[in-house]
Coordinates of C-alpha atoms in Angstrom, one line a residue:
M22 CA -17.2 -30.2 -50.9
L23 CA -16.6 -26.9 -49.1
T24 CA -20.4 -26.5 -48.3
H25 CA -20.4 -30.0 -46.9
I26 CA -17.4 -29.4 -44.7
K27 CA -19.0 -26.3 -43.2
A28 CA -21.9 -28.3 -42.0
L29 CA -19.8 -30.9 -40.2
T30 CA -18.9 -31.0 -36.5
F31 CA -15.3 -30.1 -35.6
G32 CA -14.5 -33.8 -35.4
G33 CA -16.1 -34.6 -38.7
F34 CA -14.4 -31.6 -40.2
F35 CA -11.0 -32.8 -39.3
A36 CA -11.7 -36.3 -40.4
A37 CA -12.7 -34.9 -43.8
L38 CA -9.6 -32.7 -43.7
A39 CA -7.3 -35.7 -43.3
S40 CA -8.9 -37.4 -46.3
L41 CA -8.0 -34.5 -48.5
A42 CA -4.2 -35.3 -48.3
L43 CA -3.4 -31.6 -48.1
P44 CA 0.1 -30.5 -49.0
V45 CA 2.3 -29.4 -46.2
V46 CA 2.9 -25.6 -46.0
P47 CA 6.0 -24.4 -44.1
A48 CA 5.2 -22.4 -41.0
A49 CA 5.5 -18.7 -41.4
A50 CA 7.7 -16.5 -39.3
S51 CA 6.0 -14.9 -36.4
G52 CA 4.8 -11.5 -37.6
P53 CA 2.6 -8.7 -36.6
D54 CA -0.5 -10.4 -38.1
T55 CA -0.3 -13.6 -36.1
I56 CA -0.8 -14.5 -32.4
S57 CA 1.1 -17.4 -31.0
Y58 CA -0.5 -20.2 -28.9
T59 CA 1.5 -22.7 -26.8
V60 CA 0.0 -26.2 -26.8
V61 CA -0.8 -27.6 -23.4
P62 CA -1.5 -31.3 -22.4
N63 CA -4.5 -32.9 -24.0
D64 CA -4.8 -30.1 -26.6
T65 CA -6.1 -31.0 -30.0
L66 CA -6.6 -28.7 -32.9
Y67 CA -10.3 -29.4 -32.4
D68 CA -10.2 -27.9 -28.9
I69 CA -8.3 -24.9 -30.0
A70 CA -10.7 -24.3 -32.9
R71 CA -13.7 -24.5 -30.6
R72 CA -12.3 -22.1 -28.1
Y73 CA -10.7 -19.5 -30.3
L74 CA -11.5 -19.6 -34.0
V75 CA -14.3 -18.1 -36.0
S76 CA -15.1 -21.0 -38.3
D77 CA -14.3 -24.5 -39.5
E78 CA -12.5 -23.1 -42.5
S79 CA -10.3 -21.1 -40.1
A80 CA -9.2 -24.3 -38.4
L81 CA -8.2 -25.7 -41.8
R82 CA -6.1 -22.6 -42.5
V83 CA -4.4 -22.9 -39.1
Q84 CA -3.6 -26.5 -39.8
R85 CA -2.0 -25.7 -43.1
F86 CA -0.3 -22.5 -41.8
N87 CA 1.5 -24.5 -39.1
A88 CA 2.0 -27.7 -41.1
V89 CA 0.0 -29.8 -38.6
R90 CA -0.1 -33.4 -39.9
N91 CA -2.3 -34.9 -37.2
P92 CA -4.8 -32.4 -35.6
R93 CA -5.5 -34.9 -32.8
R94 CA -1.8 -35.2 -31.7
L95 CA -0.1 -32.0 -30.9
S96 CA 3.3 -31.8 -29.2
I97 CA 3.1 -30.2 -25.8
D98 CA 4.7 -26.8 -25.7
R99 CA 4.6 -26.5 -29.5
T100 CA 3.9 -23.0 -30.7
L101 CA 1.2 -22.5 -33.2
L102 CA 0.9 -19.2 -35.1
I103 CA -2.7 -18.1 -35.7
P104 CA -3.5 -15.3 -38.1
R105 CA -5.4 -12.6 -36.2
E106 CA -8.1 -12.5 -38.8
L107 CA -9.2 -16.0 -37.9
L108 CA -9.7 -15.4 -34.2
R109 CA -12.9 -14.8 -32.4
H110 CA -13.1 -11.4 -30.8
Q111 CA -15.1 -8.8 -29.0
P112 CA -15.2 -5.1 -30.0
V113 CA -13.1 -2.6 -28.1
E114 CA -14.9 0.7 -27.6
L115 CA -13.4 3.9 -28.9
R116 CA -15.8 6.6 -27.8
V117 CA -15.9 10.2 -28.9
A118 CA -14.5 12.1 -25.9
A119 CA -14.4 15.6 -27.3
F120 CA -14.6 17.5 -30.5
S121 CA -14.8 21.0 -31.9
G122 CA -15.0 22.7 -35.2
P123 CA -15.7 20.9 -38.5
V124 CA -15.5 17.2 -37.9
A125 CA -17.3 14.3 -39.6
I126 CA -17.4 10.5 -38.9
G127 CA -18.7 8.7 -42.0
G128 CA -19.9 12.0 -43.3
N129 CA -22.0 12.7 -40.2
A130 CA -21.5 15.0 -37.3
P131 CA -20.0 13.2 -34.2
I132 CA -21.9 12.7 -31.0
I133 CA -20.1 12.8 -27.6
G134 CA -20.0 9.3 -26.2
S135 CA -20.7 7.5 -29.5
I136 CA -18.6 4.5 -30.5
L137 CA -16.3 4.6 -33.5
S138 CA -16.9 1.5 -35.5
E139 CA -14.3 -0.5 -37.4
G140 CA -14.0 0.8 -41.0
A141 CA -15.3 4.3 -40.1
I142 CA -13.6 7.3 -41.7
V143 CA -12.9 10.4 -39.6
E144 CA -12.3 13.7 -41.2
T145 CA -11.4 17.0 -39.5
G146 CA -11.4 20.3 -41.4
R147 CA -9.6 23.6 -40.7
N148 CA -9.6 24.1 -36.9
G149 CA -11.5 20.8 -36.5
F150 CA -10.4 18.5 -33.6
I151 CA -11.6 15.2 -32.2
S152 CA -10.4 12.8 -29.5
F153 CA -11.4 9.2 -28.7
A154 CA -11.1 7.5 -25.4
G155 CA -10.5 3.8 -25.6
G156 CA -11.9 1.1 -23.4
F157 CA -8.4 -0.2 -23.0
G158 CA -7.2 3.0 -21.3
G159 CA -5.6 4.7 -24.2
R160 CA -6.7 7.6 -26.4
I161 CA -6.3 8.8 -30.0
S162 CA -6.6 12.5 -31.0
L163 CA -6.8 13.9 -34.5
P164 CA -6.0 17.6 -35.1
S165 CA -7.2 19.7 -38.0
N166 CA -7.0 18.8 -41.7
T167 CA -6.8 15.0 -41.0
T168 CA -8.4 12.0 -42.6
A169 CA -8.1 8.6 -40.8
R170 CA -9.8 5.3 -40.7
L171 CA -10.2 2.8 -37.8
I172 CA -9.1 -0.6 -39.2
K173 CA -9.4 -2.6 -36.0
A174 CA -10.5 -2.2 -32.4
R175 CA -11.0 -5.6 -30.8
R176 CA -10.0 -8.0 -28.1
Y177 CA -9.4 -11.6 -29.1
V178 CA -10.7 -14.4 -26.9
L179 CA -7.3 -16.0 -27.1
G180 CA -5.3 -14.5 -24.3
D181 CA -7.7 -11.5 -24.0
T182 CA -5.4 -9.9 -26.5
L183 CA -5.9 -6.2 -27.5
D184 CA -5.6 -5.2 -31.2
V185 CA -6.1 -1.5 -32.2
D186 CA -5.1 -0.5 -35.7
F187 CA -5.6 3.1 -37.0
A188 CA -4.7 4.4 -40.5
V189 CA -3.9 8.0 -41.3
S190 CA -4.2 8.9 -45.0
R191 CA -3.7 12.7 -44.5
G192 CA -2.7 14.9 -41.6
R193 CA -1.6 13.9 -38.1
A194 CA -2.7 11.6 -35.2
N195 CA -1.6 11.6 -31.5
A196 CA -1.8 8.4 -29.6
T197 CA -1.4 7.5 -25.9
S198 CA -1.3 3.9 -25.0
P199 CA -1.0 2.3 -21.5
A200 CA 1.6 -0.5 -21.0
L201 CA 0.5 -3.4 -23.1
E202 CA 0.8 -7.0 -22.1
G203 CA 1.5 -10.3 -23.8
Q204 CA 0.6 -10.0 -27.5
D205 CA -1.4 -6.8 -27.2
R206 CA -0.9 -4.4 -30.1
L207 CA -1.6 -0.8 -30.9
R208 CA -0.6 0.4 -34.4
M209 CA -0.8 3.6 -36.3
R210 CA -0.1 3.5 -40.0
T211 CA 0.2 5.8 -42.9
P212 CA 0.4 4.8 -46.6
V213 CA 4.2 4.3 -46.3
A214 CA 4.9 3.2 -42.7
V215 CA 3.5 1.3 -39.7
T216 CA 4.3 2.4 -36.1
A217 CA 3.7 -0.2 -33.4
V218 CA 3.9 0.5 -29.6
R219 CA 4.0 -1.4 -26.4
G220 CA 2.8 1.4 -24.2
T221 CA 3.8 4.9 -25.0
Q222 CA 2.9 8.4 -26.3
F223 CA 3.7 9.1 -29.9
R224 CA 2.5 11.0 -33.1
V225 CA 2.3 10.1 -36.7
A226 CA 2.0 12.4 -39.7
Y227 CA 1.5 12.1 -43.4
D228 CA 1.0 14.7 -46.1
P229 CA 0.6 13.3 -49.6
E230 CA 1.0 16.8 -51.1
T231 CA 4.5 17.4 -49.9
G232 CA 6.0 14.0 -50.7
D233 CA 5.6 10.3 -50.1
S234 CA 7.1 10.3 -46.6
S235 CA 5.7 9.7 -43.1
L236 CA 6.8 11.1 -39.8
T237 CA 6.8 9.4 -36.3
E238 CA 7.6 11.4 -33.1
V239 CA 8.0 9.6 -29.8
T240 CA 7.5 11.5 -26.5
E241 CA 7.3 8.6 -24.1
G242 CA 8.3 4.9 -24.3
E243 CA 9.6 3.4 -27.5
V244 CA 8.0 2.5 -30.9
Q245 CA 8.9 0.2 -33.8
V246 CA 8.6 1.8 -37.3
A247 CA 8.4 -0.3 -40.4
A248 CA 8.6 1.0 -44.0
G249 CA 10.3 0.0 -47.2
G250 CA 11.3 -3.4 -45.9
Q251 CA 13.1 -1.9 -42.9
E252 CA 12.2 -1.8 -39.3
R253 CA 13.8 0.6 -36.8
A254 CA 13.2 1.5 -33.1
A255 CA 12.6 5.1 -32.1
P256 CA 13.0 5.9 -28.4
A257 CA 11.5 8.7 -26.4
G258 CA 12.7 12.1 -27.5
F259 CA 13.4 11.0 -31.0
G260 CA 11.6 10.8 -34.3
V261 CA 12.1 9.2 -37.7
S262 CA 11.1 9.8 -41.3
S263 CA 9.8 6.9 -43.4
S264 CA 9.4 6.4 -47.1
A265 CA 9.3 3.6 -49.6
S266 CA 13.1 3.4 -49.4
G267 CA 13.1 2.7 -45.6
V268 CA 13.3 4.3 -42.2
S269 CA 15.7 7.1 -41.4
E270 CA 18.1 7.2 -38.4
P271 CA 16.4 8.6 -35.3
E272 CA 16.6 12.3 -35.0
E273 CA 16.5 14.0 -31.6
L274 CA 13.3 16.1 -31.2
L275 CA 13.6 19.8 -30.5
P276 CA 13.0 20.9 -26.9
S277 CA 9.8 22.5 -25.8
P278 CA 9.5 26.2 -26.5
E279 CA 9.2 28.5 -23.5
F280 CA 6.4 31.1 -23.4
R281 CA 6.9 34.7 -22.3
D282 CA 4.5 35.1 -19.4
P283 CA 2.2 32.2 -20.4
G284 CA -0.1 32.7 -17.4
A285 CA -1.0 36.3 -18.2
V286 CA -4.8 36.9 -18.3
Q287 CA -5.8 37.3 -22.0
T288 CA -8.2 40.3 -22.0
S289 CA -8.0 41.7 -25.5
E290 CA -10.1 40.8 -28.5
T291 CA -7.4 38.5 -29.9
L292 CA -5.2 36.2 -27.8
N293 CA -1.5 36.9 -28.1
F294 CA 1.3 34.6 -27.1
A295 CA 5.0 35.1 -27.5
I296 CA 7.6 32.3 -27.3
E297 CA 11.3 32.3 -27.0
P298 CA 13.0 31.2 -30.2
V299 CA 14.4 27.6 -30.3
A300 CA 17.6 26.9 -32.2
G301 CA 17.0 24.9 -35.3
A302 CA 13.2 25.5 -35.4
A303 CA 11.7 26.2 -38.8
G304 CA 8.3 27.0 -37.2
Y305 CA 6.0 26.3 -34.3
R306 CA 2.6 24.7 -33.7
V307 CA 0.6 26.5 -31.0
Q308 CA -2.4 24.8 -29.6
L309 CA -5.2 25.8 -27.1
A310 CA -7.3 23.3 -25.2
R311 CA -9.8 23.2 -22.4
D312 CA -7.9 20.5 -20.5
A313 CA -4.2 20.0 -19.6
G314 CA -4.1 16.7 -21.5
F315 CA -5.2 18.4 -24.7
L316 CA -8.0 15.9 -25.2
D317 CA -10.4 18.8 -25.9
V318 CA -8.4 21.1 -28.3
V319 CA -10.1 24.4 -29.2
T320 CA -7.8 25.8 -31.9
E321 CA -4.3 25.7 -33.2
Q322 CA -2.0 27.8 -35.3
M323 CA 1.2 27.2 -37.3
I324 CA 3.6 30.1 -37.2
N325 CA 7.1 30.8 -38.5
T326 CA 7.8 33.6 -36.1
E327 CA 7.8 33.7 -32.3
A328 CA 4.4 35.4 -32.0
A329 CA 1.0 33.8 -32.3
T330 CA -2.3 35.7 -32.6
I331 CA -5.4 33.6 -31.9
P332 CA -8.9 34.8 -32.8
S333 CA -11.3 35.5 -30.0
I334 CA -12.6 32.6 -27.9
E335 CA -15.1 32.4 -25.0
N336 CA -14.1 33.4 -21.5
G337 CA -12.8 30.6 -19.4
R338 CA -9.8 28.7 -18.1
Y339 CA -7.6 27.2 -21.0
F340 CA -4.3 25.6 -21.6
V341 CA -1.7 26.5 -24.2
R342 CA 1.3 24.6 -25.5
A343 CA 3.7 24.9 -28.4
R344 CA 5.9 22.4 -30.4
S345 CA 9.0 23.4 -32.4
I346 CA 9.1 22.1 -35.9
S347 CA 12.5 21.0 -37.3
Q348 CA 13.8 21.4 -40.8
S349 CA 12.8 17.8 -41.5
G350 CA 9.2 18.5 -40.3
L351 CA 9.5 16.5 -37.1
E352 CA 7.7 18.2 -34.2
G353 CA 9.3 18.3 -30.8
S354 CA 8.2 18.1 -27.2
S355 CA 5.8 20.5 -25.4
E356 CA 4.7 21.7 -22.0
S357 CA 1.3 23.0 -21.2
Y358 CA 0.5 26.2 -19.4
S359 CA -2.8 27.3 -17.8
F360 CA -4.2 30.8 -18.5
L361 CA -7.4 32.7 -18.0
R362 CA -9.3 34.1 -20.9
K363 CA -11.3 37.1 -19.6
R364 CA -12.5 39.6 -22.2
V365 CA -12.3 42.9 -20.5
G366 CA -11.9 46.3 -22.2
V367 CA -13.5 49.5 -23.3
A368 CA -14.0 51.6 -26.4
A369 CA -14.1 55.3 -25.5
A370 CA -14.6 58.6 -27.2
A371 CA -14.9 62.3 -26.3
G372 CA -17.4 64.9 -27.6
S373 CA -19.1 68.1 -26.6
S374 CA -21.9 68.0 -24.1
P375 CA -25.0 69.9 -25.3
D376 CA -26.5 70.0 -21.9
Y377 CA -23.5 71.4 -20.1
D378 CA -20.7 73.8 -21.0
G379 CA -18.2 71.0 -21.2
F380 CA -17.1 67.7 -22.7
N381 CA -18.7 64.3 -22.6
F382 CA -16.4 61.3 -22.2
S383 CA -18.3 58.1 -22.9
W384 CA -17.4 54.4 -23.4
I385 CA -18.8 51.0 -24.2
P386 CA -17.6 47.9 -22.4
E387 CA -16.0 45.2 -24.5
G388 CA -16.5 41.7 -23.1
G389 CA -17.0 42.4 -19.4
E390 CA -20.6 42.0 -18.3
N391 CA -20.1 43.0 -14.7
A392 CA -17.3 45.6 -15.1
S393 CA -16.8 48.7 -13.2
F394 CA -14.8 51.6 -14.7
A395 CA -12.1 54.1 -13.9
F396 CA -11.3 57.5 -15.5
Q397 CA -8.1 59.5 -15.5
M398 CA -7.1 62.8 -17.0
W399 CA -3.8 64.9 -16.9
L400 CA -2.1 67.6 -18.8
E401 CA 0.3 66.4 -21.4
A402 CA 2.9 68.8 -20.1
D403 CA 2.5 67.4 -16.6
S404 CA 1.9 63.7 -16.8
G405 CA 2.8 63.1 -13.1
T406 CA -0.2 65.1 -11.9
L407 CA -3.7 63.6 -12.3
L408 CA -6.4 66.2 -12.7
V409 CA -9.1 63.6 -12.6
D410 CA -8.8 60.1 -11.0
E411 CA -12.2 58.4 -10.6
I412 CA -12.5 54.7 -9.8
G413 CA -15.4 52.3 -9.2
L414 CA -17.7 54.0 -11.7
D415 CA -20.8 52.1 -12.6
T416 CA -21.8 54.7 -15.3
R417 CA -20.6 54.8 -18.8
Q418 CA -19.8 58.5 -19.1
V419 CA -18.1 61.4 -17.4
I420 CA -18.9 65.0 -18.1
L421 CA -16.2 67.6 -17.3
T422 CA -16.8 71.4 -17.4
D423 CA -14.7 74.5 -17.0
L424 CA -11.6 72.9 -18.5
A425 CA -8.8 75.5 -19.0
P426 CA -7.2 75.8 -22.4
G427 CA -4.5 73.2 -23.0
K428 CA -3.7 69.7 -24.3
Y429 CA -5.1 67.0 -22.1
V430 CA -4.6 63.2 -22.0
W431 CA -7.3 60.9 -20.8
R432 CA -8.0 57.2 -20.6
V433 CA -10.7 54.7 -19.3
A434 CA -10.2 51.3 -17.6
A435 CA -12.6 48.4 -17.2
S436 CA -12.2 46.2 -14.1
E437 CA -13.7 42.8 -13.2
T438 CA -13.0 40.5 -10.3
D439 CA -12.2 36.8 -10.9
P440 CA -12.4 34.2 -8.1
Q441 CA -8.9 33.0 -8.8
E442 CA -7.1 36.0 -10.3
G443 CA -8.7 38.7 -8.2
L444 CA -9.1 42.1 -9.7
I445 CA -8.5 42.4 -13.4
K446 CA -8.0 45.9 -14.6
V447 CA -7.5 46.8 -18.3
W448 CA -6.8 50.4 -19.4
G449 CA -7.9 51.5 -22.8
P450 CA -5.5 53.5 -25.0
A451 CA -4.7 57.0 -23.9
Q452 CA -6.3 59.7 -26.0
T453 CA -5.7 63.5 -26.4
L454 CA -8.2 66.4 -26.1
I455 CA -7.2 70.0 -27.0
V456 CA -9.2 72.7 -25.4
S457 CA -8.8 76.1 -27.0
Q458 CA -10.0 79.6 -26.2

């Protein structure tokens, strides 16, 4: 019978349907997995099925779902609830916008501009990051140590309705959504909670190793979080914890930490950032990115002090931000700061000069390719008087002769000019030289 029905036209299909004397099924409450349709004059279930449904069987399910007795006679302004899975749709593109470090999509390395398909699993390793830009104007970013799967990314023909559904099974996800219209939906879920938005910025987190709970943090707009049979709203500046027992009361997020001199040029081998302590913080997440929106994250570090030391990165303009982590694990708000990474420095040493009756002070530049150098020397007992003060050197050594006995202090600087920062000058550590009789 089912095979025969599939071959019928819509009119024949519903005629056969009427002959089956189907039992009436009560209409379900409008929920997140249905889209409502309001009947207009001259509508029949045949017309609705032709325009919006994926198959004849789908039309049968809609009739039963809404207890429609006569598919040819529908009351004007009646609301029909249609399960989303039965609706015709077009894919919504989620393209790889940026990534760095160990990242895999379906076990393969990502490609900039490639489209994330429904069902694809995305994994980021330690210091791995990836961001997706959506054709609907939103974006989704996954930081390090995260596993997530795209469940849906589609637009239904009915109402041109957006439906994006992302599942995080481990780690964190950051989402930005434009203002949604009508019955548009963007959801982020974990194994214990579902977070739905209407146009906002929020984050979700889930760590199966630390307990069966999920975190939602809202930085803009408002979200609805459902878990354990409960649903609760979380406004901007608040977060909630969810578990199988329900959703917690909203907790105010900690304020953005302030950096000490965040715009300082980072010239040393490692990058060093110091932040002012935030009351109530158990730790901090510090992130570096190539863009102010942190779509292209380079690295991050979790710290439980107010100092972060980041391994060396390439020269360039970067952005840094930090979030305070509360005792409950919720991460607070953040502000981004621009800084220049310009590796400039020298490694210097002193030795005797075999060709002269004196000493050879030599150095090797560290990082700067177009650096010039400066050399200074003074007696330790008279630090206010420079015996040697050479600037603009393009050589990598200085030979001094006829030094009187005494204890000398000397140092070397490397200098480079940046188009925006101007002259950048970095002195190496001061060293001592004892000249005896």
